[in-house]
Amino acid sequence: MRFRHPDGTTVHLAYCTNVHPAETLDGVLAQLRDHCAPVRRRLGRDRLGIGLWLARDAARTLDTDPAALRALRRELDRSGLEVVTLNGFPYEGFGAAEVKYRVYKPDWADPERLEYTTALARILTGLLPDDVTEGSISTLPLGWRTTWSADHARAGQRALMTLAERLDALAELTGRSIRVGLEPEPGCTVETTGDAIAPLTAVGHPRIGVCVDTCHLATSFEDPTEALDALAAARVPVIKSQLSAALHAEHPGRPEVREALAAFAEPRFLHQTRTVTPTGLHGTDDLDEAVRDTALPPDAPWRSHFHVPLHAAPAEPLTSTLPVLRAALARLVGGPNPLTRHLEVETYTWQALPPELRPRGRDRLADGIAAELALARDELTDLGLKELP
């Protein structure tokens, strides 16, 4: 979906396909037919943006076989779909029964992360619509904090600088500019947007910046306006933003609230949980740690890294951080000039919801994704953007 900002800029809105597990190119092609095209039809659009997640095996096929890349582009065109952004955070196995800490490997100290991201950049130059010259990729925020050392930091910085050189060369070769954004996430060495400033200013390249995920922003209790203003002051570009909402518990000390939270503690994904006290931000690596013991103080609100559907906040006594998303979106695209041109709805946890909230079958999932995109569309038009055909 495309929108015209009042300054004349085109802003793209997509939804991320990491909600549909696929490790191979055949799996990706099936996603387009079985999931993405039905969402487009529900929205009544001739064209729908998708943020592709390409696992390692699919990326290798597309990067080494020009015929395969052409086949994917043809299927996108045939299905009324377009790609301007990729999710390069998960490397493989995102549809596994247990993902948890595995999603942070390989990190940016491992040469494979650089090679994978470079391959994604090459692929994206071949997938961009004919009238679009800029693409974006979101990526791991360096690495998980407990495995990240000074040696890792130096290796990661060298890798990002090499990536910047490769992106420059790719732009020279293809005429298409691909930019990459580190995606701050709770528990990682770059947990907040503020944590991203030092390593990114050290790299100092306009093609390397931040992907602002509004669920992560909210989970870490960052103020959206302050966070985005700090990035702008440091001249760190917002490459893209993932529109998502976290799980919020206003009174976590109450038994009924703990019970409701426990229903969202599940074995597949990591749900880092945070609270703010007079001594600062406190957290656990997963939601089950928070609800089963006294790791977090119970007298201040908790937020958990659980991407809840944008249009359907959990039932009381829980809610979502949709207001944080709205505040971030107002700063991102509601001003005289947009801070980013790529927006992506990223609710990958539909099948991790408590059983009674999970969509039953493809049709119900497509309904839910279309409803999320409709909400995002309405937020954009309320901010003065005009939806384009």
Coordinates of C-alpha atoms in Angstrom, one line a residue:
M1 CA 0.0 0.0 0.0
R2 CA 1.3 3.4 -0.9
F3 CA 0.5 6.8 0.6
R4 CA 1.4 10.3 -0.4
H5 CA 2.8 12.5 2.4
P6 CA 1.9 16.2 2.3
D7 CA 5.4 17.0 1.3
G8 CA 5.0 14.8 -1.8
T9 CA 7.0 11.8 -0.5
T10 CA 5.7 8.3 -1.1
V11 CA 5.4 6.3 2.1
H12 CA 5.1 2.5 1.7
L13 CA 3.0 0.3 4.1
A14 CA 3.5 -3.5 4.1
Y15 CA 3.0 -6.5 6.3
C16 CA 5.8 -8.9 7.3
T17 CA 5.6 -12.5 6.0
N18 CA 7.5 -14.0 8.9
V19 CA 4.0 -14.8 10.3
H20 CA 3.9 -17.5 7.5
P21 CA 6.7 -20.1 8.1
A22 CA 8.8 -20.9 5.0
E23 CA 12.4 -22.0 4.7
T24 CA 12.6 -22.5 0.9
L25 CA 11.7 -20.7 -2.2
D26 CA 8.9 -23.0 -2.9
G27 CA 7.5 -22.2 0.6
V28 CA 7.8 -18.5 -0.2
L29 CA 5.9 -18.9 -3.5
A30 CA 3.2 -20.8 -1.6
Q31 CA 2.9 -17.9 0.9
L32 CA 2.2 -15.5 -1.8
R33 CA -0.6 -17.6 -3.2
D34 CA -2.1 -18.9 0.0
H35 CA -1.8 -15.9 2.3
C36 CA -0.6 -12.6 0.8
A37 CA -2.9 -12.5 -2.2
P38 CA -6.0 -13.2 -0.1
V39 CA -5.1 -10.4 2.3
R40 CA -4.8 -8.0 -0.7
R41 CA -8.2 -9.1 -1.9
R42 CA -9.8 -8.5 1.5
L43 CA -8.5 -5.0 1.4
G44 CA -9.9 -4.4 -2.0
R45 CA -6.5 -3.3 -3.3
D46 CA -4.9 -3.9 -6.7
R47 CA -1.5 -3.8 -5.1
L48 CA -0.3 -4.8 -1.6
G49 CA 3.1 -4.3 -0.1
I50 CA 4.7 -7.2 1.7
G51 CA 7.9 -7.3 3.8
L52 CA 9.4 -10.6 2.8
W53 CA 11.3 -12.8 5.3
L54 CA 13.7 -15.0 3.3
A55 CA 15.3 -17.7 5.4
R56 CA 18.9 -18.8 4.6
D57 CA 18.0 -21.5 2.1
A58 CA 15.5 -19.4 0.2
A59 CA 18.0 -16.5 0.1
R60 CA 20.8 -18.7 -1.2
T61 CA 18.6 -20.0 -4.0
L62 CA 17.5 -16.5 -5.1
D63 CA 21.0 -15.1 -4.8
T64 CA 22.7 -17.8 -6.9
D65 CA 20.0 -18.5 -9.5
P66 CA 18.8 -15.6 -11.6
A67 CA 16.0 -17.7 -13.0
A68 CA 14.6 -18.3 -9.5
L69 CA 14.7 -14.5 -8.8
R70 CA 12.9 -13.8 -12.0
A71 CA 10.3 -16.4 -11.1
L72 CA 9.7 -14.8 -7.7
R73 CA 9.3 -11.4 -9.3
R74 CA 6.8 -12.7 -11.8
E75 CA 4.8 -14.3 -9.1
L76 CA 4.8 -11.1 -7.1
D77 CA 3.5 -9.2 -10.1
R78 CA 0.9 -11.8 -10.9
S79 CA -0.4 -11.7 -7.4
G80 CA -0.6 -7.9 -7.2
L81 CA 2.2 -7.8 -4.6
E82 CA 5.2 -5.5 -4.3
V83 CA 8.4 -5.6 -2.1
V84 CA 10.4 -2.6 -0.9
T85 CA 11.5 -4.1 2.4
L86 CA 12.9 -7.4 3.7
N87 CA 13.0 -8.7 7.3
G88 CA 16.6 -9.9 7.7
F89 CA 16.5 -10.5 11.5
P90 CA 15.7 -14.2 11.7
Y91 CA 18.2 -16.3 9.8
E92 CA 16.4 -19.7 9.7
G93 CA 14.0 -21.8 11.7
F94 CA 11.6 -19.0 12.6
G95 CA 8.7 -21.5 12.2
A96 CA 10.2 -24.0 14.5
A97 CA 8.4 -25.3 17.6
E98 CA 10.9 -23.5 19.7
V99 CA 12.7 -20.4 18.5
K100 CA 13.7 -18.5 21.7
Y101 CA 17.4 -17.5 21.8
R102 CA 18.1 -19.2 18.4
V103 CA 16.8 -16.1 16.6
Y104 CA 19.9 -14.2 17.6
K105 CA 22.3 -16.4 15.7
P106 CA 24.4 -15.8 13.7
D107 CA 25.1 -12.4 15.2
W108 CA 27.1 -9.6 13.6
A109 CA 30.4 -10.9 14.9
D110 CA 29.8 -14.0 12.7
P111 CA 30.8 -13.6 9.1
E112 CA 27.7 -15.5 8.0
R113 CA 25.5 -12.6 9.2
L114 CA 27.3 -10.2 6.8
E115 CA 27.1 -12.7 3.9
Y116 CA 23.4 -13.3 4.5
T117 CA 22.6 -9.6 4.7
T118 CA 24.6 -8.9 1.6
A119 CA 22.7 -11.6 -0.3
L120 CA 19.4 -10.1 0.8
A121 CA 20.5 -6.7 -0.5
R122 CA 21.4 -8.1 -3.9
I123 CA 18.1 -10.0 -4.0
L124 CA 16.1 -6.8 -3.1
T125 CA 17.5 -4.9 -6.0
G126 CA 15.9 -7.4 -8.2
L127 CA 12.5 -7.4 -6.4
L128 CA 12.0 -3.6 -6.1
P129 CA 9.1 -2.3 -8.3
D130 CA 10.2 -0.6 -11.5
D131 CA 9.3 2.8 -10.2
V132 CA 11.1 2.4 -6.8
T133 CA 14.8 2.9 -6.4
E134 CA 15.2 2.5 -2.6
G135 CA 14.8 -0.6 -0.5
S136 CA 15.3 -1.4 3.2
I137 CA 16.3 -4.4 5.3
S138 CA 15.9 -4.8 9.1
T139 CA 18.5 -6.8 10.9
L140 CA 19.6 -8.2 14.3
P141 CA 20.8 -5.4 16.7
L142 CA 24.4 -6.8 16.8
G143 CA 23.8 -9.7 19.1
W144 CA 22.4 -11.0 22.4
R145 CA 23.9 -9.2 25.4
T146 CA 25.2 -12.2 27.3
T147 CA 27.3 -13.5 24.4
W148 CA 28.5 -10.1 23.2
S149 CA 32.1 -9.2 24.2
A150 CA 34.5 -6.4 23.3
D151 CA 36.0 -8.6 20.6
H152 CA 32.5 -9.2 19.2
A153 CA 31.8 -5.5 19.2
R154 CA 35.0 -4.8 17.2
A155 CA 34.1 -7.6 14.7
G156 CA 30.5 -6.3 14.4
Q157 CA 31.7 -2.8 13.7
R158 CA 34.0 -4.1 11.0
A159 CA 31.2 -6.1 9.5
L160 CA 28.8 -3.2 9.3
M161 CA 31.5 -1.0 7.7
T162 CA 32.1 -3.7 5.1
L163 CA 28.4 -3.9 4.6
A164 CA 28.2 -0.2 3.9
E165 CA 31.0 -0.5 1.3
R166 CA 29.1 -3.3 -0.4
L167 CA 25.8 -1.4 -0.4
D168 CA 27.6 1.6 -2.0
A169 CA 29.0 -0.7 -4.7
L170 CA 25.6 -2.3 -5.2
A171 CA 24.0 1.1 -5.7
E172 CA 26.7 2.1 -8.2
L173 CA 26.1 -1.2 -10.1
T174 CA 22.3 -1.3 -10.1
G175 CA 21.2 2.3 -9.5
R176 CA 19.2 1.1 -6.6
S177 CA 19.9 2.1 -3.0
I178 CA 19.5 -0.6 -0.3
R179 CA 19.7 0.5 3.3
V180 CA 19.9 -1.6 6.5
G181 CA 18.5 -0.9 9.9
L182 CA 19.6 -2.4 13.2
E183 CA 16.4 -3.3 15.1
P184 CA 16.8 -2.6 18.9
E185 CA 15.2 -5.4 20.9
P186 CA 15.0 -6.0 24.7
G187 CA 17.8 -8.3 25.9
C188 CA 20.2 -7.5 23.0
T189 CA 23.3 -5.5 23.2
V190 CA 21.4 -2.8 21.4
E191 CA 18.2 -2.9 23.5
T192 CA 17.0 0.7 22.9
T193 CA 17.2 3.3 20.3
G194 CA 19.6 5.2 22.5
D195 CA 21.9 2.1 22.6
A196 CA 22.0 2.2 18.8
I197 CA 23.5 5.7 18.6
A198 CA 27.1 5.0 19.6
P199 CA 27.7 2.0 17.3
L200 CA 25.9 3.6 14.4
T201 CA 27.7 6.9 14.7
A202 CA 31.0 4.9 14.8
V203 CA 30.0 3.3 11.5
G204 CA 28.9 6.7 10.2
H205 CA 27.3 5.8 7.0
P206 CA 23.8 6.9 5.7
R207 CA 23.0 3.4 4.4
I208 CA 23.2 1.9 7.9
G209 CA 20.7 3.1 10.5
V210 CA 17.9 2.0 12.8
C211 CA 14.7 0.0 12.3
V212 CA 12.2 1.3 15.0
D213 CA 10.0 -1.6 16.1
T214 CA 7.2 0.1 18.2
C215 CA 6.6 -3.1 20.3
H216 CA 10.2 -3.1 21.3
L217 CA 10.2 0.6 21.9
A218 CA 7.2 0.3 24.2
T219 CA 8.5 -2.8 26.0
S220 CA 11.6 -0.8 27.0
F221 CA 9.4 2.1 28.1
E222 CA 11.0 4.5 25.7
D223 CA 9.1 7.7 25.0
P224 CA 8.6 7.7 21.2
T225 CA 9.1 11.4 20.6
E226 CA 12.2 11.6 22.8
A227 CA 13.7 8.5 21.2
L228 CA 13.1 9.6 17.6
D229 CA 14.3 13.2 18.4
A230 CA 17.5 11.7 19.8
L231 CA 18.1 9.7 16.7
A232 CA 17.5 12.8 14.5
A233 CA 19.9 14.9 16.7
A234 CA 22.6 12.2 16.3
R235 CA 21.9 12.1 12.5
V236 CA 21.1 8.3 12.7
P237 CA 18.6 7.6 9.9
V238 CA 15.4 5.6 10.6
I239 CA 15.6 3.1 7.8
K240 CA 12.2 1.6 8.4
S241 CA 9.7 1.2 11.2
Q242 CA 7.8 -2.0 12.2
L243 CA 4.4 -1.2 13.5
S244 CA 3.6 -3.5 16.4
A245 CA 2.1 -3.5 19.9
A246 CA 3.3 -5.0 23.1
L247 CA 1.4 -6.7 25.9
H248 CA 0.7 -4.3 28.8
A249 CA -0.3 -5.1 32.4
E250 CA -1.2 -2.1 34.5
H251 CA -1.4 -4.0 37.8
P252 CA 0.8 -7.1 37.6
G253 CA 0.6 -7.7 41.4
R254 CA -3.1 -8.8 41.2
P255 CA -3.7 -12.5 41.0
E256 CA -6.1 -12.2 38.1
V257 CA -3.5 -10.2 36.1
R258 CA -0.8 -12.8 36.7
E259 CA -3.2 -15.5 35.5
A260 CA -4.0 -13.5 32.4
L261 CA -0.3 -12.9 31.7
A262 CA 0.5 -16.6 32.2
A263 CA -1.8 -17.4 29.3
F264 CA 0.6 -15.6 27.0
A265 CA 3.7 -17.4 28.3
E266 CA 4.4 -20.0 25.5
P267 CA 7.3 -22.1 24.4
R268 CA 8.0 -20.8 20.9
F269 CA 9.2 -17.2 21.2
L270 CA 11.1 -15.2 23.7
H271 CA 8.9 -12.6 25.5
Q272 CA 11.2 -10.3 27.3
T273 CA 9.3 -8.5 30.1
R274 CA 10.1 -5.1 31.6
T275 CA 9.1 -2.6 34.3
V276 CA 10.3 0.8 35.4
T277 CA 11.0 1.6 39.0
P278 CA 12.7 4.6 40.7
T279 CA 16.0 2.7 40.2
G280 CA 15.5 2.3 36.5
L281 CA 14.4 -0.4 34.0
H282 CA 14.2 -4.0 35.3
G283 CA 13.4 -7.1 33.3
T284 CA 13.4 -10.8 32.7
D285 CA 14.4 -12.6 29.5
D286 CA 11.0 -14.3 29.2
L287 CA 7.4 -13.9 30.4
D288 CA 7.2 -17.1 32.3
E289 CA 10.1 -16.0 34.5
A290 CA 8.2 -12.8 35.4
V291 CA 4.9 -14.5 36.3
R292 CA 6.2 -17.4 38.2
D293 CA 8.6 -15.7 40.7
T294 CA 9.5 -12.4 42.3
A295 CA 12.0 -11.3 39.6
L296 CA 10.1 -8.1 38.9
P297 CA 8.5 -5.8 41.4
P298 CA 4.7 -6.1 41.2
D299 CA 3.7 -2.5 42.0
A300 CA 4.5 -0.9 38.6
P301 CA 3.2 -1.7 35.1
W302 CA 4.8 -4.5 33.2
R303 CA 5.2 -4.7 29.4
S304 CA 6.1 -7.9 27.5
H305 CA 7.6 -8.4 24.1
F306 CA 4.6 -10.2 22.7
H307 CA 3.4 -8.7 19.4
V308 CA -0.4 -8.6 19.9
P309 CA -2.7 -7.9 17.0
L310 CA -3.0 -4.1 16.4
H311 CA -6.7 -4.0 16.0
A312 CA -7.6 -6.4 18.9
A313 CA -6.2 -5.5 22.3
P314 CA -6.2 -8.4 24.8
A315 CA -9.3 -8.5 27.1
E316 CA -9.1 -6.9 30.5
P317 CA -7.2 -6.9 32.8
L318 CA -4.6 -6.7 30.1
T319 CA -4.2 -4.3 27.2
S320 CA -1.7 -3.4 24.5
T321 CA 0.7 -0.5 23.8
L322 CA -1.2 0.8 20.7
P323 CA -1.0 4.4 22.1
V324 CA 2.8 4.1 21.9
L325 CA 2.6 3.0 18.3
R326 CA 0.3 6.0 17.5
A327 CA 2.7 8.4 19.2
A328 CA 5.6 7.0 17.3
L329 CA 3.8 7.1 14.0
A330 CA 2.8 10.7 14.5
R331 CA 6.5 11.6 14.9
L332 CA 7.6 9.3 12.1
V333 CA 5.3 10.5 9.4
G334 CA 3.1 13.2 10.9
G335 CA 5.5 16.1 10.7
P336 CA 6.4 18.3 7.7
N337 CA 8.7 15.6 6.4
P338 CA 8.6 11.8 7.1
L339 CA 11.5 10.4 9.1
T340 CA 11.1 7.1 7.2
R341 CA 9.3 6.0 4.1
H342 CA 9.0 2.3 4.9
L343 CA 6.4 1.0 7.4
E344 CA 5.7 -2.6 8.1
V345 CA 3.1 -4.3 10.3
E346 CA 4.8 -7.1 12.0
T347 CA 2.6 -9.4 14.1
Y348 CA 4.3 -12.8 13.8
T349 CA 2.7 -14.2 16.9
W350 CA -0.8 -15.0 15.7
Q351 CA -0.3 -18.7 16.3
A352 CA 1.4 -18.1 19.6
L353 CA -1.6 -16.4 21.1
P354 CA -3.6 -18.2 23.8
P355 CA -5.6 -20.9 22.1
E356 CA -9.0 -19.2 22.3
L357 CA -7.5 -16.1 20.5
R358 CA -5.7 -17.9 17.7
P359 CA -7.2 -17.7 14.1
R360 CA -8.6 -21.0 13.0
G361 CA -7.5 -21.6 9.5
R362 CA -6.1 -19.4 6.7
D363 CA -9.2 -17.4 6.2
R364 CA -9.3 -16.2 9.7
L365 CA -5.6 -15.3 9.7
A366 CA -6.1 -13.3 6.4
D367 CA -9.0 -11.5 8.1
G368 CA -6.8 -10.6 11.0
I369 CA -3.9 -9.4 9.0
A370 CA -6.2 -7.3 6.7
A371 CA -7.8 -5.8 9.8
E372 CA -4.3 -4.8 11.1
L373 CA -3.4 -3.2 7.8
A374 CA -6.8 -1.3 7.7
L375 CA -6.0 0.1 11.2
A376 CA -2.6 1.2 10.1
R377 CA -4.1 2.7 6.9
D378 CA -6.6 4.7 8.9
E379 CA -3.8 6.0 11.2
L380 CA -1.9 7.2 8.3
T381 CA -4.8 9.0 6.6
D382 CA -5.7 10.6 10.0
L383 CA -2.2 12.0 10.0
G384 CA -2.8 13.7 6.6
L385 CA -1.4 11.1 4.2
K386 CA -3.3 10.2 1.1
E387 CA -3.8 6.6 0.1
L388 CA -2.7 6.0 -3.5
P389 CA -4.2 3.6 -6.0

